[in-house]
Structures are given as structure tokens and as C-alpha cells.
Amino acid sequence: MPSSCGLARVMSMDFRSDTLTQPTPEMREAMMQAPVGDDVFSEDPTVRALEDKGAELLGQEAALFCVSGSMANMLGLWLDVDYGTEVLCDQLAHIVRAEMGAHAALHGIQTKSWTTDNGVATLETIEPLVSLTGGFLVRTSTIEIENTMNFASGAIQPLANYTNIAGYCQDNDLRLHLDGARLANACVATSTTLADYGKLATTVSLCLSKGLGAPVGTLLASTKENIEKARVQRKRLGGGWRQAGILAAAGIYALDHHIARLAQDHEGASLFADHVRAVAPWAVTDTIPTNVVVIQTGSLSADEVISQAATQEVKLTKLGPHIVRAVSHLGVSVDQCREAGKVTAMILERAEQQ
Ligand SMILES: *Cc1c(COP(=O)(O)O)cnc(C)c1O
């Protein structure tokens, strides 16, 4: 059984996303005990405590507890990107692929994107796309980096490379937004701190509801001035919440207890991929940096692999017609990762033999 998958134990091995975690009994206990108040009146002590803790961990002056990672990115980009100007990012970035066009639809923000082989852009990739002066070209306001890169097999942005990009932004009066939905995964995998990355960004987000295992919420961190502006805009978007301390308590618990254990998720994802690689070396990358395994399904369609795996209690998700994804998290044990890797490998192997 999973070591701590919470009250509603699920029998299947659910690898569709690390958002599927159940709050552990200890986390639920912390939620139950939390003192709460009306956060729109700035009177929720637990929300305040979470925001203070998050700001410190991320190396920024202040933080705001947001409903979702998408909302934190919306607020961050709203602060960083002037109306009618552009943000540069990877073509696989969550902000362009999975946020329902929010930045264009709500804030008049244009995106321009680069392509990489492995999800890690260097300054040499980015610089040719930058338009500093505007004139008759759209002006670049901001560079956006995602760490880890969700849709690029959980790729880590190496600190030296990221620091170089941050320095370029500073020298050229560009802002830097760091989508750190899985920043904690990157830091655990590379023995760096959240602040090593966070302090160099204009705005930085950190999801509490991904691998960290809280039920809801993302932190956005920046300067005090920026966060006060973001607080107003959050309310404008309908994201002012009341006794949110119940949720913030889960976030505090996650930051205190669920960061170091991400190493286990990384080990599990690696073992999962080892089984697949042994029969289908073309299906996965040579190494799995964090907790995301992107699998090419070859002659089978993604739907076929997903449905065959489901008959053996392994749930995967579809990323493309011939691509599926498995994400490890605290609801699946390392043994279950191994088991699910075997199941997936056998499906691919059988297809190859036909
Ligand atoms: C999950 C995720 C988000 C935010 O998603 P929400 O579902 O809105 O919380 C943002 N960026 C990345 C890279 C993500 O993986």
C-alpha cells in the first residue's frame, strides 16, 4: 500500500497527475486545528503565516496565497507584462498550453515562444527573440521560465543557466516570471533552495497542490508593492477568499513535511522509466530528472496504451496522439511505480512483437 495516501484509499495506481494526491491524515489534522478569519479583511492568521513562510522560502518580500497555479501565473504576468506587449516563453510552457488563453483573454498579453530539444533554453535561444525597443515591433516586457518543465519530461532549469538569463533580464530592464509549480522538485533534485531561484525572479509561483500534496492553492511571491497590487487583482478575478486558513494550514504542513520526500517520487519515476526503457529505449528519455515520465507509444495510440494499462489498475494520461504521461506523487509508493512501469513496458513490448 502507499505509505500515506490518506483517508480515501484508492486501489488503482493513479499516475495521471501529481495533483491527484489525497491530504494525509496528519495534514487533515493540521487543517482541522487551524485558526481562521476572513482573508478578504486580511484577518486569517493561518493564511498570513503561510504567506510569510512562502515569501521567506522563495527569497522574496511578500507572497499571496492564490486559488490555483493558473491564477498565480495570471497575476504574475499581469504585474510583469505591460498591456499589449509580449512575454517570451517555451512553446511547451504551461502558460501557453494549459491556461485557456487567460493571459491574452484577460490581460492583453501576447506570447512569443521558443523551441528546445529538452525543455532547457539558454540565453542564446532566447536573445534573438527579444525586441527591446518596440517601435513598429511588439515590445518584449518579460521572459518566462518554467521549472520544472511539465510538458518536457519534468526538465530542470540548471541554476547557472537560469542565473545567466536572470542577469540578462536585469541588465535590459526586462522582468522575469518563474512558473515554479514544481520548483520544489527541481530544488530537491539539485540540492538547491527555493530562494536560489525565487530571489532572481520578478515574480515566482509555487504550487502547493502538486507534489507537495496540499488539496488546493499556489503561492505567488514578489515585492511587497507587487503583492499588494496582486491582492487587488486577485479579488477582481473573484479569487478573494474568506476562511481560507483551512487550506493554508495544509499548505504550511506541505512545506514543512513534504519537500524532502519528493526525492522518493523522483526515485519512483526513474524506476518506472527503467522498466519501459529496458523494452523500448525509444519510448522515454535516458534519464528522468524529477517526477514526470513522458512516454512515446510507438505503433500503439495513446488511447490504446491508456485503456490497456487501466485494465491492470494503472492510470496514465494522454499528452498527444502517441504520447502518454506518468507522474509520481505521494499517493503512489516506490514499489507501485516499479509495478506500473512493468505494466506499461509489457504493453509496449507486446505491440512491438506483433
Ligand atoms: C499545474 C501547473 C500550473 C497550475 O495549474 P493549476 O491547475 O491552475 O493549479 C502552472 N504551471 C505548471 C508548470 C503546472 O504544471
Short mmCIF file of N, CA, C and O in Angstrom, two decimals, residues 65-154:
data_model
loop_
_atom_site.label_atom_id
_atom_site.label_comp_id
_atom_site.label_asym_id
_atom_site.label_seq_id
_atom_site.Cartn_x
_atom_site.Cartn_y
_atom_site.Cartn_z
N PHE A 65 -1.44 33.95 -1.30
CA PHE A 65 -1.99 32.59 -1.43
C PHE A 65 -3.10 32.65 -2.48
O PHE A 65 -4.10 33.36 -2.29
N CYS A 66 -2.92 31.94 -3.58
CA CYS A 66 -3.87 32.00 -4.69
C CYS A 66 -4.61 30.68 -4.85
O CYS A 66 -4.14 29.63 -4.45
N VAL A 67 -5.75 30.77 -5.50
CA VAL A 67 -6.61 29.62 -5.71
C VAL A 67 -5.92 28.50 -6.50
O VAL A 67 -6.08 27.32 -6.20
N SER A 68 -5.16 28.89 -7.51
CA SER A 68 -4.55 27.88 -8.40
C SER A 68 -3.25 28.42 -8.97
O SER A 68 -2.97 29.62 -8.90
N GLY A 69 -2.50 27.52 -9.58
CA GLY A 69 -1.28 27.92 -10.26
C GLY A 69 -1.58 28.82 -11.45
O GLY A 69 -0.85 29.76 -11.74
N SER A 70 -2.68 28.53 -12.13
CA SER A 70 -3.06 29.38 -13.26
C SER A 70 -3.33 30.80 -12.78
O SER A 70 -2.92 31.77 -13.43
N MET A 71 -4.01 30.92 -11.64
CA MET A 71 -4.28 32.27 -11.13
C MET A 71 -2.98 32.97 -10.72
O MET A 71 -2.80 34.16 -10.99
N ALA A 72 -2.07 32.24 -10.10
CA ALA A 72 -0.79 32.85 -9.70
C ALA A 72 -0.02 33.31 -10.95
O ALA A 72 0.56 34.40 -10.96
N ASN A 73 -0.04 32.49 -12.00
CA ASN A 73 0.62 32.91 -13.25
C ASN A 73 -0.08 34.12 -13.85
O ASN A 73 0.57 35.04 -14.37
N MET A 74 -1.42 34.12 -13.81
CA MET A 74 -2.17 35.27 -14.34
C MET A 74 -1.79 36.56 -13.62
O MET A 74 -1.57 37.59 -14.25
N LEU A 75 -1.70 36.48 -12.30
CA LEU A 75 -1.37 37.67 -11.51
C LEU A 75 0.09 38.07 -11.73
O LEU A 75 0.40 39.25 -11.86
N GLY A 76 0.96 37.08 -11.80
CA GLY A 76 2.38 37.37 -12.02
C GLY A 76 2.60 38.04 -13.37
O GLY A 76 3.27 39.07 -13.47
N LEU A 77 1.98 37.49 -14.41
CA LEU A 77 2.18 38.07 -15.75
C LEU A 77 1.47 39.42 -15.86
O LEU A 77 1.94 40.32 -16.55
N TRP A 78 0.34 39.56 -15.18
CA TRP A 78 -0.34 40.85 -15.18
C TRP A 78 0.58 41.93 -14.59
O TRP A 78 0.64 43.05 -15.10
N LEU A 79 1.34 41.56 -13.56
CA LEU A 79 2.28 42.51 -12.96
C LEU A 79 3.47 42.77 -13.89
O LEU A 79 3.98 43.89 -13.97
N ASP A 80 3.91 41.72 -14.57
CA ASP A 80 5.20 41.78 -15.28
C ASP A 80 5.11 42.24 -16.73
O ASP A 80 6.11 42.70 -17.27
N VAL A 81 3.97 42.02 -17.36
CA VAL A 81 3.89 42.26 -18.81
C VAL A 81 2.97 43.45 -19.06
O VAL A 81 1.78 43.40 -18.74
N ASP A 82 3.50 44.50 -19.65
CA ASP A 82 2.67 45.67 -19.93
C ASP A 82 1.63 45.31 -20.99
O ASP A 82 1.89 44.52 -21.89
N TYR A 83 0.47 45.90 -20.86
CA TYR A 83 -0.65 45.66 -21.78
C TYR A 83 -0.20 45.82 -23.23
O TYR A 83 0.46 46.81 -23.58
N GLY A 84 -0.53 44.83 -24.07
CA GLY A 84 -0.18 44.93 -25.49
C GLY A 84 1.29 44.69 -25.79
O GLY A 84 1.75 44.99 -26.89
N THR A 85 2.02 44.15 -24.83
CA THR A 85 3.41 43.76 -25.10
C THR A 85 3.52 42.25 -24.94
O THR A 85 2.52 41.57 -24.72
N GLU A 86 4.75 41.74 -25.07
CA GLU A 86 4.86 40.28 -25.12
C GLU A 86 5.69 39.69 -23.99
O GLU A 86 6.57 40.36 -23.42
N VAL A 87 5.37 38.43 -23.70
CA VAL A 87 6.20 37.62 -22.81
C VAL A 87 6.78 36.50 -23.67
O VAL A 87 6.08 35.90 -24.50
N LEU A 88 8.07 36.25 -23.50
CA LEU A 88 8.72 35.16 -24.23
C LEU A 88 8.76 33.92 -23.34
O LEU A 88 9.05 34.02 -22.16
N CYS A 89 8.46 32.77 -23.95
CA CYS A 89 8.48 31.53 -23.17
C CYS A 89 8.67 30.33 -24.09
O CYS A 89 8.65 30.48 -25.31
N ASP A 90 8.82 29.18 -23.51
CA ASP A 90 8.91 27.94 -24.27
C ASP A 90 7.56 27.64 -24.92
O ASP A 90 6.52 27.89 -24.30
N GLN A 91 7.56 27.04 -26.11
CA GLN A 91 6.28 26.71 -26.75
C GLN A 91 5.52 25.65 -25.97
O GLN A 91 4.31 25.47 -26.17
N LEU A 92 6.20 24.93 -25.09
CA LEU A 92 5.53 23.92 -24.26
C LEU A 92 5.14 24.48 -22.89
O LEU A 92 4.67 23.74 -22.03
N ALA A 93 5.35 25.76 -22.67
CA ALA A 93 5.08 26.33 -21.35
C ALA A 93 3.61 26.16 -20.95
O ALA A 93 2.71 26.28 -21.80
N HIS A 94 3.39 25.89 -19.68
CA HIS A 94 2.03 25.77 -19.16
C HIS A 94 1.23 27.04 -19.46
O HIS A 94 0.05 26.97 -19.78
N ILE A 95 1.87 28.21 -19.40
CA ILE A 95 1.13 29.47 -19.63
C ILE A 95 0.57 29.58 -21.04
O ILE A 95 -0.43 30.26 -21.26
N VAL A 96 1.21 28.92 -22.02
CA VAL A 96 0.64 28.95 -23.38
C VAL A 96 -0.22 27.73 -23.69
O VAL A 96 -1.15 27.81 -24.49
N ARG A 97 0.09 26.61 -23.05
CA ARG A 97 -0.60 25.37 -23.43
C ARG A 97 -1.83 25.08 -22.59
O ARG A 97 -2.76 24.43 -23.07
N ALA A 98 -1.84 25.51 -21.35
CA ALA A 98 -2.82 24.93 -20.44
C ALA A 98 -3.54 25.94 -19.55
O ALA A 98 -4.07 25.57 -18.51
N GLU A 99 -3.52 27.22 -19.96
CA GLU A 99 -4.21 28.20 -19.12
C GLU A 99 -5.32 28.90 -19.89
O GLU A 99 -5.71 30.01 -19.58
N MET A 100 -5.84 28.22 -20.86
CA MET A 100 -7.07 28.62 -21.55
C MET A 100 -6.98 30.01 -22.18
O MET A 100 -7.96 30.74 -22.25
N GLY A 101 -5.77 30.38 -22.59
CA GLY A 101 -5.61 31.68 -23.23
C GLY A 101 -5.84 32.85 -22.28
O GLY A 101 -6.06 33.99 -22.72
N ALA A 102 -5.75 32.60 -20.98
CA ALA A 102 -6.12 33.61 -19.98
C ALA A 102 -5.33 34.91 -20.14
O ALA A 102 -5.88 36.00 -19.98
N HIS A 103 -4.05 34.78 -20.43
CA HIS A 103 -3.20 35.98 -20.42
C HIS A 103 -3.58 36.93 -21.57
O HIS A 103 -3.54 38.14 -21.41
N ALA A 104 -3.96 36.35 -22.70
CA ALA A 104 -4.45 37.17 -23.82
C ALA A 104 -5.88 37.61 -23.54
O ALA A 104 -6.23 38.79 -23.70
N ALA A 105 -6.71 36.68 -23.11
CA ALA A 105 -8.14 36.96 -22.97
C ALA A 105 -8.41 38.01 -21.89
O ALA A 105 -9.29 38.85 -22.06
N LEU A 106 -7.68 37.95 -20.80
CA LEU A 106 -8.00 38.83 -19.67
C LEU A 106 -7.06 40.03 -19.55
O LEU A 106 -7.45 41.06 -19.02
N HIS A 107 -5.81 39.88 -20.00
CA HIS A 107 -4.84 40.93 -19.69
C HIS A 107 -4.15 41.54 -20.91
O HIS A 107 -3.23 42.33 -20.76
N GLY A 108 -4.58 41.17 -22.12
CA GLY A 108 -3.98 41.79 -23.31
C GLY A 108 -2.51 41.48 -23.49
O GLY A 108 -1.74 42.29 -23.96
N ILE A 109 -2.13 40.27 -23.09
CA ILE A 109 -0.72 39.86 -23.15
C ILE A 109 -0.50 38.95 -24.35
O ILE A 109 -1.27 38.01 -24.58
N GLN A 110 0.54 39.24 -25.11
CA GLN A 110 0.90 38.37 -26.24
C GLN A 110 2.07 37.49 -25.83
O GLN A 110 2.95 37.92 -25.09
N THR A 111 2.06 36.24 -26.33
CA THR A 111 3.20 35.37 -26.08
C THR A 111 3.97 35.15 -27.37
O THR A 111 3.39 35.13 -28.45
N LYS A 112 5.29 35.00 -27.24
CA LYS A 112 6.13 34.58 -28.37
C LYS A 112 7.00 33.48 -27.81
O LYS A 112 7.54 33.61 -26.70
N SER A 113 7.11 32.37 -28.54
CA SER A 113 7.75 31.22 -27.89
C SER A 113 8.93 30.68 -28.66
O SER A 113 9.06 30.85 -29.86
N TRP A 114 9.80 30.04 -27.90
CA TRP A 114 10.97 29.36 -28.47
C TRP A 114 10.77 27.85 -28.38
O TRP A 114 9.87 27.39 -27.71
N THR A 115 11.63 27.12 -29.08
CA THR A 115 11.58 25.65 -29.07
C THR A 115 12.93 25.12 -28.59
O THR A 115 13.96 25.69 -28.94
N THR A 116 12.90 24.08 -27.83
CA THR A 116 14.15 23.43 -27.43
C THR A 116 14.00 21.92 -27.63
O THR A 116 12.90 21.42 -27.82
N ASP A 117 15.13 21.20 -27.55
CA ASP A 117 15.08 19.75 -27.63
C ASP A 117 14.70 19.12 -26.30
O ASP A 117 14.15 18.04 -26.24
N ASN A 118 15.06 19.82 -25.22
CA ASN A 118 14.96 19.17 -23.91
C ASN A 118 14.28 20.03 -22.83
O ASN A 118 14.34 19.71 -21.65
N GLY A 119 13.66 21.12 -23.24
CA GLY A 119 12.96 21.97 -22.26
C GLY A 119 13.84 22.97 -21.54
O GLY A 119 13.37 23.70 -20.67
N VAL A 120 15.13 23.02 -21.90
CA VAL A 120 16.04 23.96 -21.24
C VAL A 120 16.55 24.97 -22.27
O VAL A 120 17.31 24.62 -23.17
N ALA A 121 16.12 26.21 -22.13
CA ALA A 121 16.55 27.26 -23.06
C ALA A 121 17.76 27.99 -22.49
O ALA A 121 17.81 28.26 -21.29
N THR A 122 18.72 28.29 -23.33
CA THR A 122 19.83 29.14 -22.90
C THR A 122 19.56 30.56 -23.40
O THR A 122 18.65 30.78 -24.20
N LEU A 123 20.39 31.47 -22.95
CA LEU A 123 20.25 32.86 -23.40
C LEU A 123 20.39 32.94 -24.93
O LEU A 123 19.73 33.75 -25.59
N GLU A 124 21.21 32.06 -25.49
CA GLU A 124 21.40 32.03 -26.96
C GLU A 124 20.09 31.68 -27.68
O GLU A 124 19.86 32.10 -28.80
N THR A 125 19.25 30.88 -27.04
CA THR A 125 17.94 30.56 -27.62
C THR A 125 17.02 31.77 -27.56
O THR A 125 16.23 32.03 -28.46
N ILE A 126 17.09 32.48 -26.43
CA ILE A 126 16.08 33.49 -26.12
C ILE A 126 16.40 34.85 -26.75
O ILE A 126 15.52 35.51 -27.30
N GLU A 127 17.66 35.23 -26.68
CA GLU A 127 18.04 36.61 -27.03
C GLU A 127 17.60 37.05 -28.43
O GLU A 127 17.11 38.18 -28.59
N PRO A 128 17.72 36.17 -29.44
CA PRO A 128 17.29 36.62 -30.78
C PRO A 128 15.80 36.98 -30.87
O PRO A 128 15.38 37.68 -31.81
N LEU A 129 15.00 36.51 -29.93
CA LEU A 129 13.55 36.79 -29.98
C LEU A 129 13.18 38.11 -29.30
O LEU A 129 12.08 38.61 -29.45
N VAL A 130 14.12 38.67 -28.55
CA VAL A 130 13.80 39.83 -27.73
C VAL A 130 13.72 41.10 -28.58
O VAL A 130 14.59 41.36 -29.40
N SER A 131 12.66 41.87 -28.37
CA SER A 131 12.55 43.17 -29.00
C SER A 131 12.49 44.23 -27.91
O SER A 131 11.46 44.43 -27.27
N LEU A 132 13.64 44.87 -27.67
CA LEU A 132 13.73 45.76 -26.50
C LEU A 132 13.09 47.11 -26.74
O LEU A 132 12.51 47.71 -25.83
N THR A 133 13.20 47.61 -27.94
CA THR A 133 12.79 48.99 -28.15
C THR A 133 11.35 49.15 -28.60
O THR A 133 10.76 50.20 -28.45
N GLY A 134 10.77 48.07 -29.14
CA GLY A 134 9.41 48.24 -29.63
C GLY A 134 9.43 48.91 -30.98
O GLY A 134 9.84 48.29 -31.95
N GLY A 135 9.04 50.18 -31.04
CA GLY A 135 8.94 50.83 -32.34
C GLY A 135 7.80 50.17 -33.10
O GLY A 135 6.70 50.04 -32.58
N PHE A 136 8.07 49.71 -34.32
CA PHE A 136 6.99 49.03 -35.04
C PHE A 136 6.94 47.54 -34.74
O PHE A 136 6.15 46.80 -35.30
N LEU A 137 7.83 47.07 -33.84
CA LEU A 137 7.76 45.67 -33.39
C LEU A 137 7.11 45.62 -32.01
O LEU A 137 7.21 46.57 -31.24
N VAL A 138 6.44 44.51 -31.74
CA VAL A 138 5.87 44.32 -30.40
C VAL A 138 7.02 44.34 -29.39
O VAL A 138 8.03 43.68 -29.60
N ARG A 139 6.87 45.09 -28.32
CA ARG A 139 7.94 45.17 -27.32
C ARG A 139 7.89 43.97 -26.38
O ARG A 139 6.82 43.53 -25.97
N THR A 140 9.07 43.47 -26.05
CA THR A 140 9.17 42.40 -25.07
C THR A 140 9.22 43.01 -23.67
O THR A 140 10.07 43.86 -23.39
N SER A 141 8.32 42.58 -22.79
CA SER A 141 8.36 43.04 -21.40
C SER A 141 9.07 42.05 -20.50
O SER A 141 9.69 42.42 -19.51
N THR A 142 8.91 40.76 -20.83
CA THR A 142 9.15 39.74 -19.81
C THR A 142 9.63 38.44 -20.43
O THR A 142 9.22 38.08 -21.53
N ILE A 143 10.46 37.73 -19.68
CA ILE A 143 10.82 36.36 -20.03
C ILE A 143 10.20 35.44 -18.98
O ILE A 143 10.21 35.77 -17.78
N GLU A 144 9.65 34.34 -19.44
CA GLU A 144 9.04 33.39 -18.51
C GLU A 144 9.77 32.07 -18.59
O GLU A 144 10.04 31.54 -19.67
N ILE A 145 10.14 31.56 -17.42
CA ILE A 145 10.83 30.27 -17.34
C ILE A 145 10.00 29.35 -16.46
O ILE A 145 9.46 29.80 -15.43
N GLU A 146 9.89 28.09 -16.86
CA GLU A 146 9.13 27.12 -16.07
C GLU A 146 10.10 26.09 -15.49
O GLU A 146 10.88 25.51 -16.23
N ASN A 147 10.04 25.90 -14.20
CA ASN A 147 10.96 24.97 -13.53
C ASN A 147 10.21 24.20 -12.45
O ASN A 147 9.76 24.80 -11.49
N THR A 148 10.06 22.88 -12.62
CA THR A 148 10.49 22.07 -13.75
C THR A 148 9.52 22.24 -14.93
O THR A 148 8.41 22.72 -14.73
N MET A 149 9.96 21.79 -16.11
CA MET A 149 9.11 21.92 -17.30
C MET A 149 8.17 20.72 -17.38
O MET A 149 8.57 19.62 -17.74
N ASN A 150 6.93 20.98 -17.08
CA ASN A 150 5.91 19.93 -17.05
C ASN A 150 5.88 19.12 -18.35
O ASN A 150 6.02 17.90 -18.34
N PHE A 151 5.70 19.81 -19.48
CA PHE A 151 5.49 19.09 -20.74
C PHE A 151 6.80 18.69 -21.42
O PHE A 151 6.80 18.21 -22.55
N ALA A 152 7.93 18.92 -20.75
CA ALA A 152 9.23 18.45 -21.28
C ALA A 152 9.83 17.48 -20.28
O ALA A 152 10.96 17.65 -19.81
N SER A 153 9.06 16.47 -19.91
CA SER A 153 9.53 15.39 -19.03
C SER A 153 10.07 15.89 -17.69
O SER A 153 11.00 15.32 -17.14
N GLY A 154 9.49 16.96 -17.17
CA GLY A 154 9.92 17.44 -15.85
C GLY A 154 11.35 17.95 -15.84
O GLY A 154 12.06 17.84 -14.84
#
